[in-house]
mmCIF file of C-alpha atoms and ligand atoms in Angstrom:
data_model
loop_
_atom_site.group_PDB
_atom_site.id
_atom_site.type_symbol
_atom_site.label_atom_id
_atom_site.label_comp_id
_atom_site.label_asym_id
_atom_site.label_seq_id
_atom_site.Cartn_x
_atom_site.Cartn_y
_atom_site.Cartn_z
ATOM 1 C CA UNK A 316 -52.945 13.772 44.154
ATOM 2 C CA UNK A 317 -52.843 10.087 45.072
ATOM 3 C CA UNK A 318 -55.733 9.414 47.409
ATOM 4 C CA UNK A 319 -56.002 6.159 49.335
ATOM 5 C CA UNK A 320 -59.199 4.328 48.509
ATOM 6 C CA UNK A 321 -61.220 3.019 51.462
ATOM 7 C CA UNK A 322 -60.444 -0.632 52.271
ATOM 8 C CA UNK A 323 -63.786 -2.014 51.070
ATOM 9 C CA UNK A 324 -63.444 -0.309 47.699
ATOM 10 C CA UNK A 325 -60.392 -2.457 47.024
ATOM 11 C CA UNK A 326 -62.073 -5.252 45.096
ATOM 12 C CA UNK A 327 -64.450 -2.931 43.228
ATOM 13 C CA UNK A 328 -62.144 -1.486 40.606
ATOM 14 C CA UNK A 329 -58.370 -1.382 40.987
ATOM 15 C CA UNK A 330 -56.785 2.062 40.787
ATOM 16 C CA UNK A 331 -55.463 2.812 37.296
ATOM 17 C CA UNK A 332 -51.932 2.643 38.638
ATOM 18 C CA UNK A 333 -52.337 -0.992 39.618
ATOM 19 C CA UNK A 334 -54.027 -2.154 36.439
ATOM 20 C CA UNK A 335 -51.546 -4.053 34.291
ATOM 21 C CA UNK A 336 -50.821 -2.044 31.174
ATOM 22 C CA UNK A 337 -49.328 -3.181 27.968
ATOM 23 C CA UNK A 338 -46.233 -1.001 28.164
ATOM 24 C CA UNK A 339 -44.285 1.129 30.585
ATOM 25 C CA UNK A 340 -43.832 4.560 29.040
ATOM 26 C CA UNK A 341 -41.241 7.111 30.148
ATOM 27 C CA UNK A 342 -40.627 10.550 28.790
ATOM 28 C CA UNK A 343 -38.909 13.665 29.984
ATOM 29 C CA UNK A 344 -39.005 17.336 29.192
ATOM 30 C CA UNK A 345 -36.596 20.061 30.176
ATOM 31 C CA UNK A 346 -38.081 22.829 32.317
ATOM 32 C CA UNK A 347 -37.895 25.574 29.756
ATOM 33 C CA UNK A 348 -40.786 27.437 31.391
ATOM 34 C CA UNK A 349 -43.966 27.534 29.313
ATOM 35 C CA UNK A 350 -44.996 25.581 26.214
ATOM 36 C CA UNK A 351 -45.678 26.907 22.805
ATOM 37 C CA UNK A 352 -48.162 25.254 20.480
ATOM 38 C CA UNK A 353 -45.304 23.361 18.806
ATOM 39 C CA UNK A 354 -44.513 21.586 22.116
ATOM 40 C CA UNK A 355 -48.183 21.023 22.707
ATOM 41 C CA UNK A 356 -49.018 19.545 19.300
ATOM 42 C CA UNK A 357 -45.711 17.734 18.948
ATOM 43 C CA UNK A 358 -45.424 16.091 22.358
ATOM 44 C CA UNK A 359 -47.736 16.959 25.216
ATOM 45 C CA UNK A 360 -50.892 15.977 23.361
ATOM 46 C CA UNK A 361 -49.410 12.492 22.857
ATOM 47 C CA UNK A 362 -48.376 12.206 26.491
ATOM 48 C CA UNK A 363 -51.960 12.916 27.466
ATOM 49 C CA UNK A 364 -53.327 10.344 25.023
ATOM 50 C CA UNK A 365 -50.922 7.628 26.216
ATOM 51 C CA UNK A 366 -52.067 7.841 29.817
ATOM 52 C CA UNK A 367 -55.252 5.888 29.190
ATOM 53 C CA UNK A 368 -53.487 2.940 27.651
ATOM 54 C CA UNK A 369 -50.135 2.557 29.380
ATOM 55 C CA UNK A 370 -48.315 2.925 32.669
ATOM 56 C CA UNK A 371 -46.763 6.342 32.138
ATOM 57 C CA UNK A 372 -43.957 8.181 33.900
ATOM 58 C CA UNK A 373 -43.526 11.820 32.962
ATOM 59 C CA UNK A 374 -40.533 13.655 34.287
ATOM 60 C CA UNK A 375 -39.440 17.280 34.422
ATOM 61 C CA UNK A 376 -35.725 16.763 33.832
ATOM 62 C CA UNK A 377 -34.135 19.524 35.871
ATOM 63 C CA UNK A 378 -30.812 17.666 36.223
ATOM 64 C CA UNK A 379 -30.454 17.649 32.457
ATOM 65 C CA UNK A 380 -31.140 21.387 32.437
ATOM 66 C CA UNK A 381 -28.073 21.999 34.615
ATOM 67 C CA UNK A 382 -25.841 21.303 31.640
ATOM 68 C CA UNK A 383 -26.791 24.676 30.133
ATOM 69 C CA UNK A 384 -25.904 28.061 31.624
ATOM 70 C CA UNK A 385 -28.858 29.143 33.772
ATOM 71 C CA UNK A 386 -29.960 31.380 36.632
ATOM 72 C CA UNK A 387 -30.373 29.378 39.898
ATOM 73 C CA UNK A 388 -32.874 31.911 41.265
ATOM 74 C CA UNK A 389 -35.175 31.209 38.329
ATOM 75 C CA UNK A 390 -34.961 27.413 38.341
ATOM 76 C CA UNK A 391 -37.755 26.624 40.809
ATOM 77 C CA UNK A 392 -40.209 28.765 38.895
ATOM 78 C CA UNK A 393 -39.203 27.102 35.640
ATOM 79 C CA UNK A 394 -39.790 23.631 37.084
ATOM 80 C CA UNK A 395 -43.125 24.576 38.648
ATOM 81 C CA UNK A 396 -44.307 26.379 35.494
ATOM 82 C CA UNK A 397 -43.625 23.307 33.437
ATOM 83 C CA UNK A 398 -45.491 21.094 35.892
ATOM 84 C CA UNK A 399 -48.478 23.471 35.986
ATOM 85 C CA UNK A 400 -48.665 23.526 32.209
ATOM 86 C CA UNK A 401 -48.396 19.746 31.916
ATOM 87 C CA UNK A 402 -51.240 19.391 34.387
ATOM 88 C CA UNK A 403 -53.268 22.095 32.649
ATOM 89 C CA UNK A 404 -52.814 20.300 29.313
ATOM 90 C CA UNK A 405 -54.294 17.162 30.794
ATOM 91 C CA UNK A 406 -51.544 15.109 32.426
ATOM 92 C CA UNK A 407 -53.552 13.470 35.180
ATOM 93 C CA UNK A 408 -51.730 12.457 38.369
ATOM 94 C CA UNK A 409 -54.403 9.803 38.956
ATOM 95 C CA UNK A 410 -53.377 8.095 35.729
ATOM 96 C CA UNK A 411 -49.657 8.854 35.316
ATOM 97 C CA UNK A 412 -46.742 9.522 37.584
ATOM 98 C CA UNK A 413 -45.636 13.126 37.112
ATOM 99 C CA UNK A 414 -42.469 14.082 38.971
ATOM 100 C CA UNK A 415 -39.279 16.109 39.011
ATOM 101 C CA UNK A 416 -36.064 14.245 38.254
ATOM 102 C CA UNK A 417 -33.975 15.717 41.083
ATOM 103 C CA UNK A 418 -36.593 14.642 43.651
ATOM 104 C CA UNK A 419 -35.730 11.012 42.884
ATOM 105 C CA UNK A 420 -31.995 10.837 43.643
ATOM 106 C CA UNK A 421 -31.690 7.329 42.182
ATOM 107 C CA UNK A 422 -31.553 8.927 38.707
ATOM 108 C CA UNK A 423 -28.114 10.358 39.408
ATOM 109 C CA UNK A 424 -26.990 7.163 41.118
ATOM 110 C CA UNK A 425 -27.931 4.865 38.237
ATOM 111 C CA UNK A 426 -26.468 7.357 35.784
ATOM 112 C CA UNK A 427 -23.012 6.903 37.380
ATOM 113 C CA UNK A 428 -23.326 3.141 37.256
ATOM 114 C CA UNK A 429 -24.377 3.162 33.606
ATOM 115 C CA UNK A 430 -21.495 5.462 32.750
ATOM 116 C CA UNK A 431 -19.172 2.585 33.610
ATOM 117 C CA UNK A 432 -20.574 0.586 30.692
ATOM 118 C CA UNK A 433 -21.394 3.441 28.302
ATOM 119 C CA UNK A 434 -19.041 3.531 25.304
ATOM 120 C CA UNK A 435 -16.962 6.724 25.274
ATOM 121 C CA UNK A 436 -16.551 6.655 21.506
ATOM 122 C CA UNK A 437 -20.252 6.625 20.846
ATOM 123 C CA UNK A 438 -20.958 9.329 23.393
ATOM 124 C CA UNK A 439 -18.471 11.573 21.666
ATOM 125 C CA UNK A 440 -20.246 11.003 18.355
ATOM 126 C CA UNK A 441 -23.649 12.248 19.587
ATOM 127 C CA UNK A 442 -24.886 15.011 17.299
ATOM 128 C CA UNK A 443 -26.381 17.076 20.121
ATOM 129 C CA UNK A 444 -23.119 16.934 22.083
ATOM 130 C CA UNK A 445 -21.110 18.023 19.085
ATOM 131 C CA UNK A 446 -23.501 20.883 18.298
ATOM 132 C CA UNK A 447 -23.826 22.166 21.837
ATOM 133 C CA UNK A 448 -20.116 21.668 22.372
ATOM 134 C CA UNK A 449 -19.285 23.852 19.418
ATOM 135 C CA UNK A 450 -21.484 26.675 20.680
ATOM 136 C CA UNK A 451 -20.476 26.515 24.346
ATOM 137 C CA UNK A 452 -17.696 28.641 25.767
ATOM 138 C CA UNK A 453 -16.443 25.729 27.776
ATOM 139 C CA UNK A 454 -17.739 22.180 27.549
ATOM 140 C CA UNK A 455 -18.815 20.617 30.832
ATOM 141 C CA UNK A 456 -18.797 16.841 31.293
ATOM 142 C CA UNK A 457 -22.541 16.841 31.946
ATOM 143 C CA UNK A 458 -23.076 17.789 28.323
ATOM 144 C CA UNK A 459 -21.076 14.697 27.408
ATOM 145 C CA UNK A 460 -22.821 12.264 29.766
ATOM 146 C CA UNK A 461 -26.282 13.769 29.140
ATOM 147 C CA UNK A 462 -27.483 10.666 27.227
ATOM 148 C CA UNK A 463 -26.308 8.387 30.060
ATOM 149 C CA UNK A 464 -28.592 10.228 32.468
ATOM 150 C CA UNK A 465 -31.375 9.772 29.935
ATOM 151 C CA UNK A 466 -30.685 6.038 29.916
ATOM 152 C CA UNK A 467 -30.893 6.031 33.721
ATOM 153 C CA UNK A 468 -34.239 7.884 33.579
ATOM 154 C CA UNK A 469 -35.682 5.246 31.297
ATOM 155 C CA UNK A 470 -34.173 2.143 32.879
ATOM 156 C CA UNK A 471 -35.013 2.975 36.501
ATOM 157 C CA UNK A 472 -38.645 2.297 35.582
ATOM 158 C CA UNK A 473 -37.773 -0.454 33.079
ATOM 159 C CA UNK A 474 -39.663 1.534 30.493
ATOM 160 C CA UNK A 475 -40.251 -0.222 27.180
ATOM 161 C CA UNK A 476 -41.595 2.685 25.144
ATOM 162 C CA UNK A 477 -40.231 6.206 24.985
ATOM 163 C CA UNK A 478 -42.066 8.969 23.153
ATOM 164 C CA UNK A 479 -39.366 11.258 21.813
ATOM 165 C CA UNK A 480 -38.886 13.764 19.058
ATOM 166 C CA UNK A 481 -36.627 13.115 16.120
ATOM 167 C CA UNK A 482 -33.708 14.881 17.775
ATOM 168 C CA UNK A 483 -33.652 12.369 20.656
ATOM 169 C CA UNK A 484 -33.728 9.157 18.601
ATOM 170 C CA UNK A 485 -29.944 8.962 18.616
ATOM 171 C CA UNK A 486 -29.896 9.199 22.413
ATOM 172 C CA UNK A 487 -32.438 6.425 22.647
ATOM 173 C CA UNK A 488 -30.257 4.267 20.396
ATOM 174 C CA UNK A 489 -27.471 4.852 22.877
ATOM 175 C CA UNK A 490 -29.730 3.705 25.713
ATOM 176 C CA UNK A 491 -30.269 0.502 23.786
ATOM 177 C CA UNK A 492 -26.516 0.079 23.374
ATOM 178 C CA UNK A 493 -26.047 0.650 27.113
ATOM 179 C CA UNK A 494 -28.682 -1.995 27.851
ATOM 180 C CA UNK A 495 -26.912 -4.514 25.620
ATOM 181 C CA UNK A 496 -23.582 -3.882 27.297
ATOM 182 C CA UNK A 497 -25.025 -3.903 30.798
ATOM 183 C CA UNK A 498 -26.924 -7.107 30.185
ATOM 184 C CA UNK A 499 -23.822 -8.621 28.579
ATOM 185 C CA UNK A 500 -21.798 -7.947 31.701
ATOM 186 C CA UNK A 501 -24.370 -8.179 34.505
ATOM 187 C CA UNK A 502 -27.396 -9.782 32.874
ATOM 188 C CA UNK A 503 -28.689 -13.398 32.923
ATOM 189 C CA UNK A 504 -31.500 -13.141 33.235
ATOM 190 C CA UNK A 505 -31.554 -9.724 31.574
ATOM 191 C CA UNK A 506 -32.586 -7.052 34.040
ATOM 192 C CA UNK A 507 -33.319 -4.422 31.412
ATOM 193 C CA UNK A 508 -35.081 -4.634 28.075
ATOM 194 C CA UNK A 509 -34.114 -2.393 25.170
ATOM 195 C CA UNK A 510 -36.631 0.456 25.064
ATOM 196 C CA UNK A 511 -38.203 1.395 21.760
ATOM 197 C CA UNK A 512 -39.053 4.870 20.557
ATOM 198 C CA UNK A 513 -42.745 5.506 20.423
ATOM 199 C CA UNK A 514 -43.332 6.858 16.983
ATOM 200 C CA UNK A 515 -45.718 9.672 16.724
ATOM 201 C CA UNK A 516 -46.723 11.438 13.582
ATOM 202 C CA UNK A 517 -43.554 13.316 12.634
ATOM 203 C CA UNK A 518 -44.890 16.699 13.591
ATOM 204 C CA UNK A 519 -42.637 19.611 13.068
ATOM 205 C CA UNK A 520 -44.594 22.748 13.754
ATOM 206 C CA UNK A 521 -42.989 25.668 12.008
ATOM 207 C CA UNK A 522 -42.700 29.095 13.557
ATOM 208 C CA UNK A 523 -44.888 32.076 12.669
ATOM 209 C CA UNK A 524 -42.223 33.126 10.182
ATOM 210 C CA UNK A 525 -43.004 29.910 8.276
ATOM 211 C CA UNK A 526 -39.274 29.343 7.830
ATOM 212 C CA UNK A 527 -37.822 27.809 10.986
ATOM 213 C CA UNK A 528 -39.060 25.319 13.541
ATOM 214 C CA UNK A 529 -41.201 26.972 16.212
ATOM 215 C CA UNK A 530 -38.946 27.750 19.150
ATOM 216 C CA UNK A 531 -38.805 29.865 22.247
ATOM 217 C CA UNK A 532 -35.415 31.276 21.484
ATOM 218 C CA UNK A 533 -36.374 32.368 17.963
ATOM 219 C CA UNK A 534 -39.458 34.198 19.285
ATOM 220 C CA UNK A 535 -41.605 32.813 16.445
ATOM 221 C CA UNK A 536 -44.161 31.066 18.638
ATOM 222 C CA UNK A 537 -47.636 31.165 20.140
ATOM 223 C CA UNK A 538 -47.464 30.171 23.809
ATOM 224 C CA UNK A 539 -50.279 28.040 25.156
ATOM 225 C CA UNK A 540 -50.791 30.665 27.835
ATOM 226 C CA UNK A 541 -50.855 33.646 25.467
ATOM 227 C CA UNK A 542 -53.829 35.966 25.996
ATOM 228 C CA UNK A 543 -56.472 36.004 23.228
ATOM 229 C CA UNK A 544 -55.347 39.404 21.991
ATOM 230 C CA UNK A 545 -51.738 38.299 21.784
ATOM 231 C CA UNK A 546 -52.819 35.265 19.754
ATOM 232 C CA UNK A 547 -54.852 37.454 17.362
ATOM 233 C CA UNK A 548 -51.896 39.731 16.908
ATOM 234 C CA UNK A 549 -49.360 36.948 16.365
ATOM 235 C CA UNK A 550 -51.515 35.029 13.894
ATOM 236 C CA UNK A 551 -52.383 38.315 12.199
ATOM 237 C CA UNK A 552 -48.743 38.793 11.331
ATOM 238 C CA UNK A 553 -48.007 35.154 10.470
ATOM 239 C CA UNK A 554 -46.561 34.107 7.173
ATOM 240 C CA UNK A 555 -49.087 33.079 4.472
ATOM 241 C CA UNK A 556 -49.099 32.088 0.826
ATOM 242 C CA UNK A 557 -46.272 33.922 -0.939
ATOM 243 C CA UNK A 558 -47.903 33.548 -4.347
ATOM 244 C CA UNK A 559 -51.118 35.231 -3.332
ATOM 245 C CA UNK A 560 -50.476 38.920 -3.597
ATOM 246 C CA UNK A 561 -54.019 40.283 -3.866
ATOM 247 C CA UNK A 562 -57.240 39.042 -2.360
ATOM 248 C CA UNK A 563 -58.648 38.236 -5.791
ATOM 249 C CA UNK A 564 -55.709 35.874 -6.550
ATOM 250 C CA UNK A 565 -56.526 32.219 -5.894
ATOM 251 C CA UNK A 566 -54.719 30.866 -2.803
ATOM 252 C CA UNK A 567 -52.655 27.712 -2.309
ATOM 253 C CA UNK A 568 -53.707 26.300 1.060
ATOM 254 C CA UNK A 569 -51.329 23.319 0.724
ATOM 255 C CA UNK A 570 -48.328 25.614 0.879
ATOM 256 C CA UNK A 571 -49.759 28.235 3.236
ATOM 257 C CA UNK A 572 -48.582 28.309 6.841
ATOM 258 C CA UNK A 573 -51.874 29.585 8.250
ATOM 259 C CA UNK A 574 -53.947 27.016 6.352
ATOM 260 C CA UNK A 575 -51.554 24.286 7.491
ATOM 261 C CA UNK A 576 -52.291 25.002 11.130
ATOM 262 C CA UNK A 577 -56.076 24.963 10.717
ATOM 263 C CA UNK A 578 -56.319 21.147 10.893
ATOM 264 C CA UNK A 579 -55.054 21.132 14.489
ATOM 265 C CA UNK A 580 -57.618 23.541 15.807
ATOM 266 C CA UNK A 581 -60.770 23.025 13.738
ATOM 267 C CA UNK A 582 -63.031 20.174 12.668
ATOM 268 C CA UNK A 583 -62.241 18.874 9.190
ATOM 269 C CA UNK A 584 -65.414 20.181 7.516
ATOM 270 C CA UNK A 585 -64.615 23.699 8.679
ATOM 271 C CA UNK A 586 -61.042 23.339 7.373
ATOM 272 C CA UNK A 587 -62.336 22.111 4.000
ATOM 273 C CA UNK A 588 -64.725 25.048 3.773
ATOM 274 C CA UNK A 589 -62.047 27.624 4.585
ATOM 275 C CA UNK A 590 -59.502 26.116 2.223
ATOM 276 C CA UNK A 591 -62.001 25.925 -0.592
ATOM 277 C CA UNK A 592 -62.791 29.588 -0.014
ATOM 278 C CA UNK A 593 -59.096 30.374 -0.162
ATOM 279 C CA UNK A 594 -58.485 28.373 -3.341
ATOM 280 C CA UNK A 595 -61.361 30.103 -5.120
ATOM 281 C CA UNK A 596 -60.448 33.549 -3.741
ATOM 282 C CA UNK A 597 -63.788 33.869 -2.003
ATOM 283 C CA UNK A 598 -62.025 34.613 1.265
ATOM 284 C CA UNK A 599 -58.767 36.425 1.874
ATOM 285 C CA UNK A 600 -55.768 35.668 4.048
ATOM 286 C CA UNK A 601 -57.029 38.060 6.685
ATOM 287 C CA UNK A 602 -60.255 36.031 6.991
ATOM 288 C CA UNK A 603 -58.275 32.788 7.243
ATOM 289 C CA UNK A 604 -56.091 34.264 9.943
ATOM 290 C CA UNK A 605 -59.083 35.498 11.922
ATOM 291 C CA UNK A 606 -60.707 32.074 11.762
ATOM 292 C CA UNK A 607 -57.484 30.350 12.837
ATOM 293 C CA UNK A 608 -56.869 32.736 15.722
ATOM 294 C CA UNK A 609 -60.403 32.285 17.071
ATOM 295 C CA UNK A 610 -60.162 28.493 16.792
ATOM 296 C CA UNK A 611 -56.826 28.542 18.606
ATOM 297 C CA UNK A 612 -58.247 30.702 21.359
ATOM 298 C CA UNK A 613 -61.146 28.265 21.745
ATOM 299 C CA UNK A 614 -58.766 25.282 21.962
ATOM 300 C CA UNK A 615 -56.390 26.922 24.399
ATOM 301 C CA UNK A 616 -58.995 28.554 26.605
ATOM 302 C CA UNK A 617 -59.767 25.457 28.763
ATOM 303 C CA UNK A 618 -56.019 24.946 29.293
ATOM 304 C CA UNK A 619 -55.650 28.541 30.451
ATOM 305 C CA UNK A 620 -58.654 28.059 32.728
ATOM 306 C CA UNK A 621 -57.191 24.905 34.335
ATOM 307 C CA UNK A 622 -53.925 26.729 34.765
ATOM 308 C CA UNK A 623 -55.676 29.542 36.615
ATOM 309 C CA UNK A 624 -57.404 27.007 38.862
ATOM 310 C CA UNK A 625 -54.137 25.217 39.669
ATOM 311 C CA UNK A 626 -52.358 28.456 40.455
ATOM 312 C CA UNK A 627 -55.214 29.607 42.691
ATOM 313 C CA UNK A 628 -54.426 26.790 45.143
ATOM 314 C CA UNK A 629 -51.077 27.503 46.771
ATOM 315 C CA UNK A 630 -48.927 24.446 47.307
ATOM 316 C CA UNK A 631 -51.135 22.152 45.218
ATOM 317 C CA UNK A 632 -48.654 21.605 42.402
ATOM 318 C CA UNK A 633 -45.783 21.062 44.845
ATOM 319 C CA UNK A 634 -47.907 18.424 46.601
ATOM 320 C CA UNK A 635 -48.740 16.665 43.345
ATOM 321 C CA UNK A 636 -45.045 16.589 42.428
ATOM 322 C CA UNK A 637 -44.073 15.271 45.856
ATOM 323 C CA UNK A 638 -46.666 12.489 45.592
ATOM 324 C CA UNK A 639 -45.361 11.701 42.104
ATOM 325 C CA UNK A 640 -41.768 11.559 43.359
ATOM 326 C CA UNK A 641 -42.792 9.265 46.239
ATOM 327 C CA UNK A 642 -44.488 6.922 43.818
ATOM 328 C CA UNK A 643 -41.585 6.974 41.341
ATOM 329 C CA UNK A 644 -39.084 6.478 44.121
ATOM 330 C CA UNK A 645 -40.647 3.244 45.308
ATOM 331 C CA UNK A 646 -39.961 1.731 41.904
ATOM 332 C CA UNK A 647 -36.579 3.411 41.521
ATOM 333 C CA UNK A 648 -35.420 1.989 44.873
ATOM 334 C CA UNK A 649 -36.547 -1.481 43.887
ATOM 335 C CA UNK A 650 -34.586 -1.276 40.620
ATOM 336 C CA UNK A 651 -31.510 0.027 42.445
ATOM 337 C CA UNK A 652 -31.676 -2.895 44.885
ATOM 338 C CA UNK A 653 -31.586 -5.277 41.919
ATOM 339 C CA UNK A 654 -28.781 -3.297 40.295
ATOM 340 C CA UNK A 655 -26.681 -3.357 43.480
ATOM 341 C CA UNK A 656 -27.125 -7.078 43.737
ATOM 342 C CA UNK A 657 -26.067 -7.680 40.145
ATOM 343 C CA UNK A 658 -23.028 -5.446 40.583
ATOM 344 C CA UNK A 659 -21.971 -7.187 43.786
ATOM 345 C CA UNK A 660 -22.360 -4.027 45.883
ATOM 346 C CA UNK A 661 -23.535 -4.135 49.479
ATOM 347 C CA UNK A 662 -27.293 -3.653 49.829
ATOM 348 C CA UNK A 663 -28.872 -0.589 51.415
ATOM 349 C CA UNK A 664 -30.673 -1.407 54.595
HETATM 350 N N1 LIG B 1105 -33.302 14.935 26.483
HETATM 351 C C1 LIG B 1105 -34.723 15.002 26.280
HETATM 352 C C2 LIG B 1105 -35.037 16.262 25.477
HETATM 353 O O1 LIG B 1105 -34.295 17.203 25.532
HETATM 354 C C3 LIG B 1105 -35.459 15.012 27.593
HETATM 355 C C4 LIG B 1105 -35.292 13.710 28.330
HETATM 356 C C5 LIG B 1105 -34.537 13.501 29.431
HETATM 357 C C6 LIG B 1105 -35.883 12.482 27.985
HETATM 358 N N2 LIG B 1105 -34.626 12.198 29.834
HETATM 359 C C7 LIG B 1105 -35.446 11.542 28.977
HETATM 360 C C8 LIG B 1105 -36.736 12.075 26.961
HETATM 361 C C9 LIG B 1105 -35.815 10.203 28.918
HETATM 362 C C10 LIG B 1105 -37.137 10.732 26.916
HETATM 363 C C11 LIG B 1105 -36.662 9.825 27.893
HETATM 364 O O2 LIG B 1105 -36.048 16.293 24.808
#
């Protein structure tokens, strides 16, 4: 939680939040309740790494989650679970601003304003909208304006870099289009800069079936909070090399799901040793799986431990989120004051 340094410490070293950073980073994640290792390796790990270099805002986007059918009684727990796991994975409230979208009401306000410059035609061409729209029983307007709220998230903090997965690149392009239109109408000097995606290694962690992307709904995942025995069991039944039928057959680590995961949980010399053993049939798939499961348990154990510590202190996570929202809101209010002025609206006093 944000602690106020004593007055005489002021000139010693500035708090990380006041140090000028190269970029402002914003990213959001829906409160789906609990990460799997695909989320962790594909996104959260990068969020953690970015904190040391940039001014980062990380947001649990509960307003976005309202566009899907959900159980209101379960929402708070989903939001808090996500925050606990982000903190346990290493998001540090001393370095980044971690907050919940609905606790900064300016997100919804700016979203409305941006919707008055967002092009209807392009919104209706968004792949995610078309896909979700086809599956939904009835299509709510929030599903349609979803990317406009994303643009508001990013622009409230004038973020310049946005770490996103492949599936969100199109939405980020739309944010850039919204910026161009907004600046064209209300700019001079431009209030917003076009944010760029922050490219990370295109990680697509496959599920334990080795066939589809790891996902909660497909049930083909290892959760970061799975117990050691659950991890052993899940990895034990994971997909391996289809061409290796008997232990004495040489393996093909480059096309084996279990071998593919080793690099994320073990040092490279250990990976080389295991894969050599597999290629020369010195070790079997069962041995590879055991080694992977133990390495995963070792990697995830400190996260589980931090999670236990956070949960042992009632109210702590809520306090961290409130402090994050307070911090975010200061900036959001400042941006909204500028936006109101540009639009010719009366100021808030
Ligand atoms: N829509 C994003 C997703 O589903 C989450 C998100 C919301 C987001 N607002 C954002 C991501 C702003 C980056 C920037 O993954």
